[in-house]
Amino acid sequence: MQSVSRQGQEPRSGPWWTRRWVQWGGGILLLIFLLLFPYLFPRPFLRRMAILVLLWSLLGLAWNIIGGYGGQVSLGHAVFFGLGAYTSSILLERWQVSPWLGMLAGAAVAAIAALLIGWPTFRLQGHYFAIATIAAGEIFAILFRNWEWAGGAVGIYLPLIRGDQLVNFQFHETKVPYYYIVLVMALLAVAVTYALERSRAGYYLRALRADQDAARSLGVPITRYKLIAMVISAVLTAIGGTFYAQFVLYISPNTVFALMLSVQMCLVAVLGGLGTIAGPIIGAMVLIPMAEYTRVFLGGRGGGLHLVVYGLLIVIISVFQPAGLVGLLRRRTRPTPPPAMPTPAEEGIA
Amino acid sequence: MDLTILAQTVASGLLIGLVFSLLAVGLTLIFGVMDIVNFAHGEFLMLAMYVTYWLWVLWGMDPLFSLPISALVMFILGALTYLLVIRYVLDAPMLAQIFSTFGLMIFLRFLAQVLWTEDYRRIRGSLLEGRIEIAGVFLGRPEVAAALGGIITTAILYWFLKGTRLGWALEATAEDRTVAALMGINTEWMFTLAWGIGSACAGIAGTLLATFYPIFPEAGAVFVLVTYVAVALGGFGNITGAFVGGILIGLLQVVGGFLWEPRFKDVLVYGVYLLVVLVRPQGLLGRR
Amino acid sequence: MSLLETHGLTKRFGGLVANQAIDFRLEKGELVGLIGPNGAGKTTFFNCITGFYRPDEGRVFFRGRDVTGWSPERICRAGIARTFQVVKTFRDMTVLENVMVGAFLRHPRPAAARAHAEAVLETTGLTHLADVQAGGLPIAYRKRLELARALATEPEVLFLDEAMAGLNPGEIQEAVAMVRRLWEQGLTIVLVEHVMEVVMPLAQRVVVLDYGQVIADDTPERVAKDPRVIEAYLGERFAREAREG
Ligand SMILES: Nc1ncnc2c1ncn2[C@@H]1O[C@H](COP(=O)(O)OP(=O)(O)OP(=O)(O)O)[C@@H](O)[C@H]1O
Ligand SMILES: [Mg+2]
């Protein structure tokens, strides 16, 4: 994947996988594989899994923009997912508005919510920011749980539209179209991240993540750039929300505004590696099958044994690989600092 | 408006607030010492409720007497959490720390679900059952006992931190762990102790709650989210702040539910919190 | 009006007056040394000017405009750049990327920013380290990188906070030469150094702070002979000797 190398230039030396042509070649092969996937693996279980992996790649990539590049650990991203899902679903249910238009409306609503949440909370740092985003997320969850007009705690069953046409964003005969739709969405997230990484905003975000004061001293308006990143992230997340609603055809506050959802978006990105394009994708490819298989093997008995295992795995991963899976590759490609100058004592004359 | 109803409302807010205070104090103690938020704090609370429940059902032990047992069990569980998990993420990025305790939360919550199902359970007929009346205001005895327990435990903890050598060593570790180590304090032991004591607070709160609140695997989640807010409201790591924050949250919940609608009560809690940190990003009593 | 002026600049931390009614003038093209014992208030003064602290009293004028209370990013855009006493490297970015962050201020397009950053690396002698992860650099290089980053914003005035503390004598020589070169190219520079020996040969004018007040403002030669300055520094030396036994 591209992002293993440092942004924007050909590394002068390094392991073979950091060469640009290797990365592009690998990317193209992967893309061909992804395009053929539904036909290579026609089993519904795998198809569903692939759809979920792509959806979570999208969500992880979206979270990564503000959480990874910008370093602002949001635990309230379910708000944007839920707003995306609810906006398109309400529009469809009440006024028969096409989910595609609903998706755009949902993205707009989520963008506004991102500004409303970001404006007060971006002055906070570390745990204060994380807790504040949890609080914001809970406010939305409670409001939607009690908003009878929007289905209350029960939620919304989406009206079924037969005919399996792309304009309807609903497919009952085969799930393959869902696969391609979410693939395009995930690729959109990759493209957005790729462009961001190379733009001024991408540099500014990484700078303010490392040190806000230093960034400001270099003329970076940090709040503005955090808000930009938050809005982009929210829009992509909301798109994922609409997709989810159309795919599952049922939404409720407890599924689309859940704190667990926010946490898993973050987890996908963290697991793969923060602030990289490959990270969230790898994270989704590892985490989602892991969750699905444990569910299949252990979930049958009811109860939630698979979640016990899932929780345990999360603990183990954070203890043993806190830098994420991409960190494993990173460690070996990072250029070593020069030995040239002798390192003087940090104090010295001072 | 009827004054008695108002008094009734404020009193019950105060009582439940004191339970939040106890939970928040435990959480903030751990944070103060090592800058880690224990997202599994609510699950410790929930486990303590089950400990109390099973001691009651199997051996007929009244919650009043199982209190020290569940405190001890949670102390051990907290200490083990530190020794088996947290120790390894002390210097890891904040996200790794968050996920280590978050994973633990999921693990414990669903373990409880697998072991004891999602059924609501209740303890009926304990010594604390009944109501008392003070000047026309009726209060549940379990609630009063829980509030008293919250005050007493916090007071003891306060005395321990300010008045004993061990507490002083703990505070020194919270201040600066390197300096503390240089002064000959065994910081490893201090961290274990902080986790033990912090979790024991959740244990005591759990037993006290079990006398009047249903016991089920997600019970911890109900309480702990607002407890985080209480901790952040008071200022992370600040014991007094957490105590005050807990009471404020309890009052906000009940008063908000009274003025608006009970089901929206937490909206007021979260909303007020966001407003407060807008003005004071470090919380009410926190240092920058 | 001078390029930069402060009028009665005062900053308090609780009861402590870190800067007390400082009147300071900086002419275009000057190289001024700002010295003073530990805790004299030098860094605080920098922070007040560059927008990191809001002064309690007094005003700051830059090119005749009142910039008091402006945000750091706005001050930087106006043409005042600074470095930090405790280096604040963007650790997981490369040296080139660090400098590009500064360059983006006046060159929004990445290619232009990169070109400008490369030019700055050239003048600061960091080109050979362009692709190195900045977090792993020795302190001397990180100080130089911080200078390069500030330069990349194309400032009119540069505030250097102890850019030479922690360097060995050879590295100090290099740093002094670089500062002198930048000044000769037309940059206005304010140099905070704790140590007089570094500032004296470099600065045209030296301002001495003690307990938040300006106690001397004159040529290096005359400042060095000023009894109040000597007393301030002697006091510190005695204190240090007493402390170290
Ligand atoms: N944010 C702050 N809060 C409280 N006190 C502060 C703060 N910043 C500085 N001070 C105090 O103000 C005084 C001046 O500090 P300052 O850092 O400006 O001194 P300095 O001249 O830069 O010293 P040094 O040579 O050690 O860098 C000191 O007594 C310091 O303790
Ligand atoms: Mg200083």
GROMACS .gro file of C-alpha atoms in nm, chain B:
model
  288
  351MET     CA    1  -4.492   2.455   4.293
  352ASP     CA    2  -4.529   2.233   4.594
  353LEU     CA    3  -4.232   2.275   4.823
  354THR     CA    4  -4.243   1.918   4.950
  355ILE     CA    5  -4.216   1.783   4.600
  356LEU     CA    6  -3.923   2.009   4.531
  357ALA     CA    7  -3.754   1.899   4.853
  358GLN     CA    8  -3.826   1.538   4.765
  359THR     CA    9  -3.673   1.584   4.422
  360VAL     CA   10  -3.361   1.760   4.543
  361ALA     CA   11  -3.312   1.507   4.820
  362SER     CA   12  -3.328   1.207   4.588
  363GLY     CA   13  -3.092   1.380   4.344
  364LEU     CA   14  -2.850   1.438   4.625
  365LEU     CA   15  -2.869   1.076   4.737
  366ILE     CA   16  -2.799   0.923   4.398
  367GLY     CA   17  -2.540   1.194   4.337
  368LEU     CA   18  -2.344   1.070   4.635
  369VAL     CA   19  -2.327   0.726   4.476
  370PHE     CA   20  -2.195   0.885   4.155
  371SER     CA   21  -1.946   1.069   4.373
  372LEU     CA   22  -1.813   0.747   4.516
  373LEU     CA   23  -1.778   0.596   4.169
  374ALA     CA   24  -1.618   0.912   4.036
  375VAL     CA   25  -1.372   0.933   4.323
  376GLY     CA   26  -1.251   0.581   4.249
  377LEU     CA   27  -1.213   0.658   3.882
  378THR     CA   28  -1.034   0.985   3.936
  379LEU     CA   29  -0.797   0.832   4.190
  380ILE     CA   30  -0.671   0.591   3.925
  381PHE     CA   31  -0.652   0.869   3.668
  382GLY     CA   32  -0.470   1.101   3.904
  383VAL     CA   33  -0.202   0.846   3.974
  384MET     CA   34  -0.133   0.732   3.619
  385ASP     CA   35  -0.339   0.931   3.367
  386ILE     CA   36  -0.549   0.635   3.257
  387VAL     CA   37  -0.929   0.630   3.237
  388ASN     CA   38  -1.066   0.294   3.339
  389PHE     CA   39  -1.348   0.230   3.094
  390ALA     CA   40  -1.423  -0.094   3.275
  391HIS     CA   41  -1.509   0.089   3.596
  392GLY     CA   42  -1.881   0.037   3.539
  393GLU     CA   43  -1.823  -0.334   3.487
  394PHE     CA   44  -1.647  -0.354   3.822
  395LEU     CA   45  -1.956  -0.194   3.968
  396MET     CA   46  -2.176  -0.446   3.793
  397LEU     CA   47  -1.965  -0.740   3.914
  398ALA     CA   48  -1.989  -0.610   4.269
  399MET     CA   49  -2.366  -0.606   4.231
  400TYR     CA   50  -2.356  -0.972   4.130
  401VAL     CA   51  -2.122  -1.060   4.415
  402THR     CA   52  -2.369  -0.902   4.653
  403TYR     CA   53  -2.657  -1.079   4.482
  404TRP     CA   54  -2.507  -1.425   4.495
  405LEU     CA   55  -2.394  -1.389   4.854
  406TRP     CA   56  -2.754  -1.297   4.931
  407VAL     CA   57  -2.915  -1.574   4.730
  408LEU     CA   58  -2.676  -1.856   4.811
  409TRP     CA   59  -2.587  -1.783   5.171
  410GLY     CA   60  -2.848  -1.532   5.271
  411MET     CA   61  -2.582  -1.277   5.353
  412ASP     CA   62  -2.727  -0.930   5.384
  413PRO     CA   63  -2.573  -0.659   5.161
  414LEU     CA   64  -2.482  -0.472   5.475
  415PHE     CA   65  -2.244  -0.754   5.569
  416SER     CA   66  -2.128  -0.846   5.221
  417LEU     CA   67  -2.008  -0.490   5.173
  418PRO     CA   68  -1.650  -0.554   5.290
  419ILE     CA   69  -1.638  -0.876   5.091
  420SER     CA   70  -1.733  -0.716   4.762
  421ALA     CA   71  -1.495  -0.427   4.834
  422LEU     CA   72  -1.218  -0.678   4.887
  423VAL     CA   73  -1.307  -0.879   4.576
  424MET     CA   74  -1.303  -0.563   4.365
  425PHE     CA   75  -0.979  -0.450   4.525
  426ILE     CA   76  -0.820  -0.776   4.414
  427LEU     CA   77  -0.976  -0.756   4.068
  428GLY     CA   78  -0.852  -0.398   4.026
  429ALA     CA   79  -0.503  -0.487   4.140
  430LEU     CA   80  -0.499  -0.784   3.903
  431THR     CA   81  -0.614  -0.560   3.618
  432TYR     CA   82  -0.317  -0.341   3.681
  433LEU     CA   83  -0.071  -0.626   3.714
  434LEU     CA   84  -0.197  -0.824   3.413
  435VAL     CA   85  -0.293  -0.548   3.168
  436ILE     CA   86  -0.234  -0.186   3.257
  437ARG     CA   87   0.128  -0.235   3.356
  438TYR     CA   88   0.204  -0.310   2.992
  439VAL     CA   89   0.037  -0.003   2.845
  440LEU     CA   90   0.164   0.255   3.096
  441ASP     CA   91   0.390   0.418   2.838
  442ALA     CA   92   0.184   0.325   2.533
  443PRO     CA   93  -0.014   0.584   2.333
  444MET     CA   94  -0.338   0.705   2.489
  445LEU     CA   95  -0.544   0.503   2.241
  446ALA     CA   96  -0.379   0.177   2.340
  447GLN     CA   97  -0.463   0.260   2.700
  448ILE     CA   98  -0.821   0.339   2.611
  449PHE     CA   99  -0.863   0.013   2.425
  450SER     CA  100  -0.701  -0.201   2.690
  451THR     CA  101  -0.970  -0.100   2.941
  452PHE     CA  102  -1.239  -0.084   2.675
  453GLY     CA  103  -1.164  -0.442   2.576
  454LEU     CA  104  -1.182  -0.536   2.940
  455MET     CA  105  -1.521  -0.367   2.961
  456ILE     CA  106  -1.659  -0.571   2.672
  457PHE     CA  107  -1.502  -0.886   2.812
  458LEU     CA  108  -1.652  -0.846   3.158
  459ARG     CA  109  -1.993  -0.725   3.043
  460PHE     CA  110  -2.051  -1.017   2.811
  461LEU     CA  111  -1.891  -1.263   3.046
  462ALA     CA  112  -2.160  -1.163   3.294
  463GLN     CA  113  -2.417  -1.205   3.022
  464VAL     CA  114  -2.294  -1.553   2.934
  465LEU     CA  115  -2.275  -1.662   3.297
  466TRP     CA  116  -2.590  -1.505   3.436
  467THR     CA  117  -2.805  -1.414   3.132
  468GLU     CA  118  -2.956  -1.076   3.063
  469ASP     CA  119  -3.230  -1.119   3.326
  470TYR     CA  120  -3.294  -0.844   3.573
  471ARG     CA  121  -3.240  -0.964   3.928
  472ARG     CA  122  -3.332  -0.797   4.252
  473ILE     CA  123  -3.248  -0.831   4.614
  474ARG     CA  124  -3.566  -0.830   4.818
  475GLY     CA  125  -3.606  -0.825   5.193
  476SER     CA  126  -3.266  -0.697   5.295
  477LEU     CA  127  -3.221  -0.521   5.626
  478LEU     CA  128  -3.224  -0.190   5.448
  479GLU     CA  129  -3.565  -0.219   5.295
  480GLY     CA  130  -3.828   0.043   5.371
  481ARG     CA  131  -3.864   0.415   5.382
  482ILE     CA  132  -3.794   0.690   5.624
  483GLU     CA  133  -3.966   1.024   5.656
  484ILE     CA  134  -3.795   1.351   5.732
  485ALA     CA  135  -4.021   1.654   5.754
  486GLY     CA  136  -4.269   1.518   5.507
  487VAL     CA  137  -4.003   1.403   5.263
  488PHE     CA  138  -3.995   1.031   5.205
  489LEU     CA  139  -3.663   0.867   5.129
  490GLY     CA  140  -3.588   0.505   5.055
  491ARG     CA  141  -3.368   0.357   5.325
  492PRO     CA  142  -3.142   0.182   5.070
  493GLU     CA  143  -3.086   0.514   4.894
  494VAL     CA  144  -3.003   0.684   5.221
  495ALA     CA  145  -2.769   0.401   5.315
  496ALA     CA  146  -2.601   0.421   4.975
  497ALA     CA  147  -2.552   0.796   5.010
  498LEU     CA  148  -2.413   0.757   5.361
  499GLY     CA  149  -2.185   0.482   5.235
  500GLY     CA  150  -2.067   0.717   4.960
  501ILE     CA  151  -1.989   0.995   5.207
  502ILE     CA  152  -1.818   0.770   5.458
  503THR     CA  153  -1.604   0.592   5.200
  504THR     CA  154  -1.499   0.919   5.040
  505ALA     CA  155  -1.417   1.063   5.381
  506ILE     CA  156  -1.206   0.762   5.471
  507LEU     CA  157  -1.030   0.782   5.138
  508TYR     CA  158  -0.965   1.150   5.189
  509TRP     CA  159  -0.820   1.085   5.532
  510PHE     CA  160  -0.609   0.805   5.389
  511LEU     CA  161  -0.465   1.026   5.115
  512LYS     CA  162  -0.401   1.331   5.329
  513GLY     CA  163  -0.329   1.179   5.666
  514THR     CA  164  -0.132   0.859   5.624
  515ARG     CA  165   0.217   0.786   5.501
  516LEU     CA  166   0.093   0.544   5.242
  517GLY     CA  167  -0.160   0.796   5.112
  518TRP     CA  168   0.111   1.056   5.097
  519ALA     CA  169   0.328   0.821   4.893
  520LEU     CA  170   0.034   0.766   4.659
  521GLU     CA  171  -0.012   1.138   4.612
  522ALA     CA  172   0.359   1.185   4.554
  523THR     CA  173   0.340   0.920   4.281
  524ALA     CA  174   0.044   1.102   4.129
  525GLU     CA  175   0.240   1.427   4.133
  526ASP     CA  176   0.547   1.292   3.953
  527ARG     CA  177   0.627   0.928   3.925
  528THR     CA  178   0.996   0.980   3.846
  529VAL     CA  179   1.052   1.199   4.148
  530ALA     CA  180   0.853   0.958   4.361
  531ALA     CA  181   1.073   0.672   4.245
  532LEU     CA  182   1.381   0.878   4.332
  533MET     CA  183   1.242   0.933   4.681
  534GLY     CA  184   1.240   0.560   4.726
  535ILE     CA  185   0.869   0.503   4.672
  536ASN     CA  186   0.787   0.175   4.505
  537THR     CA  187   0.572   0.320   4.226
  538GLU     CA  188   0.477  -0.021   4.093
  539TRP     CA  189   0.315  -0.103   4.425
  540MET     CA  190   0.153   0.243   4.433
  541PHE     CA  191  -0.006   0.186   4.093
  542THR     CA  192  -0.137  -0.152   4.206
  543LEU     CA  193  -0.273   0.010   4.520
  544ALA     CA  194  -0.444   0.287   4.324
  545TRP     CA  195  -0.618   0.033   4.102
  546GLY     CA  196  -0.714  -0.172   4.405
  547ILE     CA  197  -0.860   0.122   4.595
  548GLY     CA  198  -1.024   0.278   4.292
  549SER     CA  199  -1.193  -0.050   4.205
  550ALA     CA  200  -1.291  -0.110   4.567
  551CYS     CA  201  -1.482   0.219   4.548
  552ALA     CA  202  -1.676   0.074   4.257
  553GLY     CA  203  -1.723  -0.243   4.462
  554ILE     CA  204  -1.875  -0.056   4.755
  555ALA     CA  205  -2.095   0.149   4.524
  556GLY     CA  206  -2.209  -0.172   4.356
  557THR     CA  207  -2.316  -0.339   4.679
  558LEU     CA  208  -2.496  -0.025   4.794
  559LEU     CA  209  -2.675   0.007   4.460
  560ALA     CA  210  -2.772  -0.360   4.457
  561THR     CA  211  -3.010  -0.298   4.746
  562PHE     CA  212  -3.242  -0.087   4.536
  563TYR     CA  213  -3.139  -0.114   4.174
  564PRO     CA  214  -3.190  -0.408   3.939
  565ILE     CA  215  -2.887  -0.625   3.876
  566PHE     CA  216  -2.808  -0.705   3.514
  567PRO     CA  217  -2.499  -0.716   3.290
  568GLU     CA  218  -2.545  -0.365   3.153
  569ALA     CA  219  -2.612  -0.208   3.492
  570GLY     CA  220  -2.259  -0.069   3.498
  571ALA     CA  221  -2.304   0.106   3.166
  572VAL     CA  222  -2.606   0.291   3.302
  573PHE     CA  223  -2.402   0.455   3.575
  574VAL     CA  224  -2.057   0.483   3.438
  575LEU     CA  225  -2.109   0.714   3.141
  576VAL     CA  226  -2.234   0.993   3.361
  577THR     CA  227  -1.956   0.911   3.605
  578TYR     CA  228  -1.699   0.994   3.338
  579VAL     CA  229  -1.875   1.322   3.298
  580ALA     CA  230  -1.861   1.376   3.674
  581VAL     CA  231  -1.488   1.310   3.671
  582ALA     CA  232  -1.423   1.540   3.376
  583LEU     CA  233  -1.656   1.802   3.521
  584GLY     CA  234  -1.460   1.807   3.844
  585GLY     CA  235  -1.127   1.797   3.666
  586PHE     CA  236  -0.946   1.471   3.588
  587GLY     CA  237  -0.748   1.344   3.886
  588ASN     CA  238  -0.906   1.582   4.134
  589ILE     CA  239  -1.071   1.391   4.423
  590THR     CA  240  -1.270   1.684   4.558
  591GLY     CA  241  -1.370   1.774   4.204
  592ALA     CA  242  -1.499   1.422   4.140
  593PHE     CA  243  -1.698   1.429   4.463
  594VAL     CA  244  -1.858   1.762   4.376
  595GLY     CA  245  -1.904   1.651   4.013
  596GLY     CA  246  -2.091   1.338   4.124
  597ILE     CA  247  -2.333   1.535   4.340
  598LEU     CA  248  -2.391   1.788   4.064
  599ILE     CA  249  -2.468   1.511   3.818
  600GLY     CA  250  -2.717   1.351   4.054
  601LEU     CA  251  -2.889   1.682   4.108
  602LEU     CA  252  -2.892   1.766   3.740
  603GLN     CA  253  -3.044   1.428   3.655
  604VAL     CA  254  -3.328   1.451   3.897
  605VAL     CA  255  -3.397   1.820   3.866
  606GLY     CA  256  -3.369   1.800   3.489
  607GLY     CA  257  -3.601   1.502   3.480
  608PHE     CA  258  -3.843   1.689   3.702
  609LEU     CA  259  -3.848   2.009   3.500
  610TRP     CA  260  -3.841   1.846   3.160
  611GLU     CA  261  -3.906   1.476   3.132
  612PRO     CA  262  -3.730   1.190   3.310
  613ARG     CA  263  -3.624   1.018   2.991
  614PHE     CA  264  -3.432   1.328   2.886
  615LYS     CA  265  -3.255   1.368   3.218
  616ASP     CA  266  -2.911   1.274   3.087
  617VAL     CA  267  -2.934   1.520   2.801
  618LEU     CA  268  -2.919   1.790   3.066
  619VAL     CA  269  -2.619   1.622   3.228
  620TYR     CA  270  -2.421   1.599   2.905
  621GLY     CA  271  -2.534   1.939   2.786
  622VAL     CA  272  -2.429   2.113   3.107
  623TYR     CA  273  -2.098   1.932   3.094
  624LEU     CA  274  -2.031   2.056   2.741
  625LEU     CA  275  -2.122   2.408   2.846
  626VAL     CA  276  -1.891   2.393   3.147
  627VAL     CA  277  -1.588   2.273   2.954
  628LEU     CA  278  -1.660   2.537   2.696
  629VAL     CA  279  -1.582   2.794   2.962
  630ARG     CA  280  -1.338   2.591   3.172
  631PRO     CA  281  -1.169   2.327   2.956
  632GLN     CA  282  -0.991   2.183   3.259
  633GLY     CA  283  -1.313   2.116   3.451
  634LEU     CA  284  -1.448   2.298   3.754
  635LEU     CA  285  -1.164   2.229   3.995
  636GLY     CA  286  -0.899   2.098   3.757
  637ARG     CA  287  -0.561   2.249   3.704
  638ARG     CA  288  -0.449   2.328   3.356
   0.00000   0.00000   0.00000
